[in-house]
Amino acid sequence: NAGVTQTPKFQVLKTGQSMTLQCAQDMNHNSMYWYRQDPGMGLRLIYYSASEGTTDKGEVPNGYNVSRLNKREFSLRLESAAPSQTSVYFCASSERSGIHPYTGELFFGEGSRLTVL
Amino acid sequence: QKEVEQNSGPLSVPEGAIASLNCTYSDRGSQSFFWYRQYSGKSPELIMFIYSNGDKEDGRFTAQLNKASQYVSLLIRDSQPSDSATYLCAVKAGNTGKLIFGQGTTLQVKP
């Protein structure tokens, strides 16, 4: 089993370009998440999908869109990249539905390092 | 005010000492609390979770939760150089699906 797979692992964009980060999990998990990590800021939640067919905003959703394509896949799109979106992006999944009071362990992908010039 | 707060550190302890990491949260409806460890350049990995007030022990790690004070901590006994990492506190926000992380505390264990 691969767990959580993110692509691409590295990407350099110019300001104004668009791109999509792909994430897939093979653990039959219900919930999926996108976080960004900047130095000294910990992990900040961008969007999450508590279960297939639902998506909700996290702490820092501006400038991003998401699609829960099916139970396995959750993509993150930057429509018009800005230098402030330079970051490491992590996708994660969790077995339990997000509305369960005792959310289970998050399994993380290896991260995608994005640089916007 | 950030929903989950940690001291960013670094926290430096000698090998064999007890490391104490602290976290406060703002949402009184929070029910699930987690500690993740992240080595430099790697993904976070879960080391402890706690749902009920009190202490929960797992090997050298003890998680402590005080919901009245909105405080959760992680104690690492007999600290080893391999424990040097960033420790992230995470809290599930109320009845939503959101899992919110603190900014992380960097721990340095010196031989």
mmCIF file of C-alpha atoms in Angstrom:
data_model
loop_
_atom_site.group_PDB
_atom_site.id
_atom_site.type_symbol
_atom_site.label_atom_id
_atom_site.label_comp_id
_atom_site.label_asym_id
_atom_site.label_seq_id
_atom_site.Cartn_x
_atom_site.Cartn_y
_atom_site.Cartn_z
ATOM 1 C CA ASN A 1 0.000 0.000 0.000
ATOM 2 C CA ALA A 2 1.254 3.454 -0.894
ATOM 3 C CA GLY A 3 -0.791 5.322 1.756
ATOM 4 C CA VAL A 4 -1.199 8.962 0.744
ATOM 5 C CA THR A 5 0.408 9.971 -2.533
ATOM 6 C CA GLN A 6 0.895 13.586 -3.571
ATOM 7 C CA THR A 7 2.013 14.898 -6.931
ATOM 8 C CA PRO A 8 4.053 16.781 -7.883
ATOM 9 C CA LYS A 9 6.702 16.771 -5.148
ATOM 10 C CA PHE A 10 8.300 19.984 -6.395
ATOM 11 C CA GLN A 11 6.945 22.773 -8.578
ATOM 12 C CA VAL A 12 8.095 26.256 -9.545
ATOM 13 C CA LEU A 13 5.468 28.646 -10.868
ATOM 14 C CA LYS A 14 5.441 32.216 -12.048
ATOM 15 C CA THR A 15 3.023 34.686 -10.505
ATOM 16 C CA GLY A 16 -0.387 34.345 -12.120
ATOM 17 C CA GLN A 17 0.064 30.777 -13.329
ATOM 18 C CA SER A 18 -2.353 28.078 -12.272
ATOM 19 C CA MET A 19 -1.734 24.544 -11.137
ATOM 20 C CA THR A 20 -3.378 21.605 -9.395
ATOM 21 C CA LEU A 21 -1.871 19.510 -6.630
ATOM 22 C CA GLN A 22 -3.118 15.951 -6.724
ATOM 23 C CA CYS A 23 -3.650 13.696 -3.732
ATOM 24 C CA ALA A 24 -4.796 10.094 -3.600
ATOM 25 C CA GLN A 25 -5.138 7.646 -0.717
ATOM 26 C CA ASP A 26 -5.550 3.895 -0.922
ATOM 27 C CA MET A 27 -6.663 3.274 2.670
ATOM 28 C CA ASN A 28 -10.419 3.721 2.050
ATOM 29 C CA HIS A 29 -10.417 6.711 4.371
ATOM 30 C CA ASN A 30 -13.432 8.980 4.678
ATOM 31 C CA SER A 31 -11.828 12.337 5.445
ATOM 32 C CA MET A 32 -9.146 14.199 3.521
ATOM 33 C CA TYR A 33 -7.310 17.435 4.232
ATOM 34 C CA TRP A 34 -5.003 19.972 2.628
ATOM 35 C CA TYR A 35 -2.560 21.863 4.836
ATOM 36 C CA ARG A 36 0.203 24.305 4.112
ATOM 37 C CA GLN A 37 3.312 24.640 6.246
ATOM 38 C CA ASP A 38 5.443 27.765 6.453
ATOM 39 C CA PRO A 39 8.425 28.335 8.761
ATOM 40 C CA GLY A 40 7.285 29.060 12.315
ATOM 41 C CA MET A 41 3.608 28.698 11.378
ATOM 42 C CA GLY A 42 2.972 25.022 11.963
ATOM 43 C CA LEU A 43 0.359 23.408 9.745
ATOM 44 C CA ARG A 44 -2.518 25.588 8.604
ATOM 45 C CA LEU A 45 -5.671 23.983 7.268
ATOM 46 C CA ILE A 46 -6.649 25.162 3.790
ATOM 47 C CA TYR A 47 -9.648 22.959 3.005
ATOM 48 C CA TYR A 48 -10.950 19.649 4.202
ATOM 49 C CA SER A 49 -13.445 17.048 3.102
ATOM 50 C CA ALA A 50 -15.157 15.365 6.030
ATOM 51 C CA SER A 51 -16.617 12.716 3.771
ATOM 52 C CA GLU A 52 -17.026 11.984 0.076
ATOM 53 C CA GLY A 53 -19.158 14.668 -1.551
ATOM 54 C CA THR A 54 -18.458 17.419 0.989
ATOM 55 C CA THR A 55 -15.791 20.093 1.248
ATOM 56 C CA ASP A 56 -15.355 22.924 3.728
ATOM 57 C CA LYS A 57 -13.037 25.843 4.257
ATOM 58 C CA GLY A 58 -10.280 25.702 6.791
ATOM 59 C CA GLU A 59 -8.188 28.493 8.289
ATOM 60 C CA VAL A 60 -6.609 29.869 5.102
ATOM 61 C CA PRO A 61 -8.813 29.070 2.060
ATOM 62 C CA ASN A 62 -8.339 32.285 0.070
ATOM 63 C CA GLY A 63 -6.688 31.722 -3.293
ATOM 64 C CA TYR A 64 -7.430 27.991 -3.359
ATOM 65 C CA ASN A 65 -10.127 25.668 -4.595
ATOM 66 C CA VAL A 66 -10.588 21.965 -3.974
ATOM 67 C CA SER A 67 -12.345 19.024 -5.521
ATOM 68 C CA ARG A 68 -13.177 15.738 -3.822
ATOM 69 C CA LEU A 69 -13.232 13.759 -7.034
ATOM 70 C CA ASN A 70 -14.175 10.478 -5.352
ATOM 71 C CA LYS A 71 -13.419 8.767 -2.072
ATOM 72 C CA ARG A 72 -9.750 8.298 -3.010
ATOM 73 C CA GLU A 73 -8.830 11.648 -4.516
ATOM 74 C CA PHE A 74 -8.772 15.219 -3.235
ATOM 75 C CA SER A 75 -7.157 17.907 -5.389
ATOM 76 C CA LEU A 76 -6.070 21.450 -4.554
ATOM 77 C CA ARG A 77 -6.052 24.127 -7.240
ATOM 78 C CA LEU A 78 -4.309 27.468 -7.339
ATOM 79 C CA GLU A 79 -6.066 29.542 -9.991
ATOM 80 C CA SER A 80 -3.627 32.459 -10.027
ATOM 81 C CA ALA A 81 -0.524 31.745 -8.009
ATOM 82 C CA ALA A 82 1.000 34.451 -5.811
ATOM 83 C CA PRO A 83 4.401 34.559 -4.068
ATOM 84 C CA SER A 84 2.543 34.332 -0.721
ATOM 85 C CA GLN A 85 1.515 30.812 -1.729
ATOM 86 C CA THR A 86 5.121 29.635 -1.688
ATOM 87 C CA SER A 87 4.962 26.844 0.864
ATOM 88 C CA VAL A 88 5.087 23.125 1.530
ATOM 89 C CA TYR A 89 1.671 21.556 1.000
ATOM 90 C CA PHE A 90 0.598 18.409 2.800
ATOM 91 C CA CYS A 91 -2.355 16.223 1.980
ATOM 92 C CA ALA A 92 -3.682 13.967 4.740
ATOM 93 C CA SER A 93 -6.429 11.446 5.237
ATOM 94 C CA SER A 94 -8.285 10.017 8.196
ATOM 95 C CA GLU A 95 -10.325 6.842 8.521
ATOM 96 C CA ARG A 96 -13.212 8.299 10.454
ATOM 97 C CA SER A 97 -15.657 10.771 9.051
ATOM 98 C CA GLY A 98 -14.833 14.302 10.103
ATOM 99 C CA ILE A 99 -18.090 14.655 11.991
ATOM 100 C CA HIS A 100 -17.180 11.790 14.314
ATOM 101 C CA PRO A 101 -16.321 13.324 17.710
ATOM 102 C CA TYR A 102 -13.148 11.294 18.033
ATOM 103 C CA THR A 103 -11.298 11.960 14.847
ATOM 104 C CA GLY A 104 -8.781 9.292 14.083
ATOM 105 C CA GLU A 105 -5.136 9.551 13.208
ATOM 106 C CA LEU A 106 -4.166 11.626 10.190
ATOM 107 C CA PHE A 107 -1.911 9.981 7.641
ATOM 108 C CA PHE A 108 0.163 12.458 5.695
ATOM 109 C CA GLY A 109 1.631 12.428 2.238
ATOM 110 C CA GLU A 110 5.270 13.352 1.722
ATOM 111 C CA GLY A 111 4.491 16.953 0.885
ATOM 112 C CA SER A 112 4.672 19.121 -2.220
ATOM 113 C CA ARG A 113 7.127 22.002 -2.214
ATOM 114 C CA LEU A 114 5.766 24.905 -4.261
ATOM 115 C CA THR A 115 7.714 28.033 -5.137
ATOM 116 C CA VAL A 116 5.985 30.994 -6.765
ATOM 117 C CA LEU A 117 8.317 33.532 -8.333
ATOM 118 C CA GLN B 1 -6.022 34.670 19.043
ATOM 119 C CA LYS B 2 -4.909 31.502 17.349
ATOM 120 C CA GLU B 3 -7.143 28.503 18.037
ATOM 121 C CA VAL B 4 -4.225 26.315 19.143
ATOM 122 C CA GLU B 5 -1.132 27.862 20.713
ATOM 123 C CA GLN B 6 2.288 26.441 21.464
ATOM 124 C CA ASN B 7 5.628 27.978 22.375
ATOM 125 C CA SER B 8 7.764 27.698 19.273
ATOM 126 C CA GLY B 9 10.939 27.165 21.309
ATOM 127 C CA PRO B 10 13.477 25.845 20.810
ATOM 128 C CA LEU B 11 13.247 23.829 23.994
ATOM 129 C CA SER B 12 16.634 22.399 24.862
ATOM 130 C CA VAL B 13 17.037 19.553 27.354
ATOM 131 C CA PRO B 14 19.975 17.283 28.193
ATOM 132 C CA GLU B 15 19.844 13.625 27.296
ATOM 133 C CA GLY B 16 17.976 11.624 29.936
ATOM 134 C CA ALA B 17 15.931 14.582 31.188
ATOM 135 C CA ILE B 18 12.166 15.076 31.019
ATOM 136 C CA ALA B 19 10.937 17.318 28.210
ATOM 137 C CA SER B 20 7.631 19.098 28.814
ATOM 138 C CA LEU B 21 5.701 20.478 25.854
ATOM 139 C CA ASN B 22 2.583 22.569 26.306
ATOM 140 C CA CYS B 23 -0.422 23.540 24.229
ATOM 141 C CA THR B 24 -3.532 25.641 24.862
ATOM 142 C CA TYR B 25 -6.698 25.769 22.770
ATOM 143 C CA SER B 26 -9.577 28.187 22.537
ATOM 144 C CA ASP B 27 -12.588 26.043 21.538
ATOM 145 C CA ARG B 28 -14.255 24.606 24.660
ATOM 146 C CA GLY B 29 -16.172 22.161 22.465
ATOM 147 C CA SER B 30 -12.994 20.389 21.375
ATOM 148 C CA GLN B 31 -13.038 16.661 22.012
ATOM 149 C CA SER B 32 -9.977 15.122 20.374
ATOM 150 C CA PHE B 33 -6.363 16.089 21.057
ATOM 151 C CA PHE B 34 -3.255 14.871 19.299
ATOM 152 C CA TRP B 35 0.505 15.165 19.431
ATOM 153 C CA TYR B 36 2.440 14.751 16.196
ATOM 154 C CA ARG B 37 6.188 14.617 15.763
ATOM 155 C CA GLN B 38 7.839 16.029 12.650
ATOM 156 C CA TYR B 39 11.475 15.509 11.789
ATOM 157 C CA SER B 40 13.083 18.137 9.581
ATOM 158 C CA GLY B 41 12.031 17.692 5.962
ATOM 159 C CA LYS B 42 9.584 14.912 6.790
ATOM 160 C CA SER B 43 5.850 14.516 7.233
ATOM 161 C CA PRO B 44 4.191 14.655 10.659
ATOM 162 C CA GLU B 45 3.554 11.350 12.391
ATOM 163 C CA LEU B 46 1.175 10.668 15.261
ATOM 164 C CA ILE B 47 2.732 9.825 18.615
ATOM 165 C CA MET B 48 -0.167 10.279 21.074
ATOM 166 C CA PHE B 49 -3.866 11.071 21.208
ATOM 167 C CA ILE B 50 -6.075 11.760 24.211
ATOM 168 C CA TYR B 51 -9.822 12.262 24.574
ATOM 169 C CA SER B 52 -10.459 12.278 28.342
ATOM 170 C CA ASN B 53 -9.232 14.469 31.170
ATOM 171 C CA GLY B 54 -6.181 13.155 32.962
ATOM 172 C CA ASP B 55 -3.038 11.356 31.885
ATOM 173 C CA LYS B 56 -2.387 8.809 29.186
ATOM 174 C CA GLU B 57 0.931 6.987 29.090
ATOM 175 C CA ASP B 58 2.592 5.193 26.198
ATOM 176 C CA GLY B 59 6.158 4.136 26.814
ATOM 177 C CA ARG B 60 8.280 7.217 27.465
ATOM 178 C CA PHE B 61 5.446 9.537 26.432
ATOM 179 C CA THR B 62 2.648 10.882 28.632
ATOM 180 C CA ALA B 63 -0.135 13.087 27.336
ATOM 181 C CA GLN B 64 -2.049 15.199 29.863
ATOM 182 C CA LEU B 65 -5.407 16.853 29.243
ATOM 183 C CA ASN B 66 -7.204 19.447 31.352
ATOM 184 C CA LYS B 67 -10.391 20.517 29.568
ATOM 185 C CA ALA B 68 -11.358 23.026 32.283
ATOM 186 C CA SER B 69 -8.096 24.897 31.703
ATOM 187 C CA GLN B 70 -8.120 24.141 27.946
ATOM 188 C CA TYR B 71 -4.633 22.777 28.233
ATOM 189 C CA VAL B 72 -2.900 19.720 26.857
ATOM 190 C CA SER B 73 0.704 18.723 27.396
ATOM 191 C CA LEU B 74 3.208 16.078 26.371
ATOM 192 C CA LEU B 75 5.923 14.766 28.647
ATOM 193 C CA ILE B 76 8.854 12.844 27.226
ATOM 194 C CA ARG B 77 10.808 10.930 29.860
ATOM 195 C CA ASP B 78 14.434 9.871 29.429
ATOM 196 C CA SER B 79 14.797 12.159 26.415
ATOM 197 C CA GLN B 80 17.064 10.879 23.655
ATOM 198 C CA PRO B 81 18.842 12.776 20.859
ATOM 199 C CA SER B 82 16.517 10.935 18.456
ATOM 200 C CA ASP B 83 13.601 12.802 20.073
ATOM 201 C CA SER B 84 14.950 16.055 18.606
ATOM 202 C CA ALA B 85 12.152 17.203 16.308
ATOM 203 C CA THR B 86 9.231 19.608 16.098
ATOM 204 C CA TYR B 87 6.196 18.557 18.140
ATOM 205 C CA LEU B 88 2.819 19.662 16.848
ATOM 206 C CA CYS B 89 -0.302 19.838 18.973
ATOM 207 C CA ALA B 90 -3.571 19.308 17.077
ATOM 208 C CA VAL B 91 -7.163 19.785 18.198
ATOM 209 C CA LYS B 92 -10.399 18.751 16.555
ATOM 210 C CA ALA B 93 -12.630 21.807 16.471
ATOM 211 C CA GLY B 94 -16.035 21.110 18.025
ATOM 212 C CA ASN B 95 -18.529 19.300 15.794
ATOM 213 C CA THR B 96 -16.768 20.186 12.576
ATOM 214 C CA GLY B 97 -14.306 18.089 10.649
ATOM 215 C CA LYS B 98 -11.512 20.590 11.170
ATOM 216 C CA LEU B 99 -8.264 19.467 12.768
ATOM 217 C CA ILE B 100 -6.311 22.556 13.778
ATOM 218 C CA PHE B 101 -2.586 22.508 14.521
ATOM 219 C CA GLY B 102 -0.480 24.751 16.694
ATOM 220 C CA GLN B 103 2.695 26.280 15.349
ATOM 221 C CA GLY B 104 4.820 23.524 16.834
ATOM 222 C CA THR B 105 7.588 23.409 19.462
ATOM 223 C CA THR B 106 11.114 22.529 18.408
ATOM 224 C CA LEU B 107 12.791 20.180 20.875
ATOM 225 C CA GLN B 108 16.561 19.770 21.004
ATOM 226 C CA VAL B 109 17.967 16.934 23.116
ATOM 227 C CA LYS B 110 21.679 17.428 23.710
ATOM 228 C CA PRO B 111 23.938 14.399 24.329
#
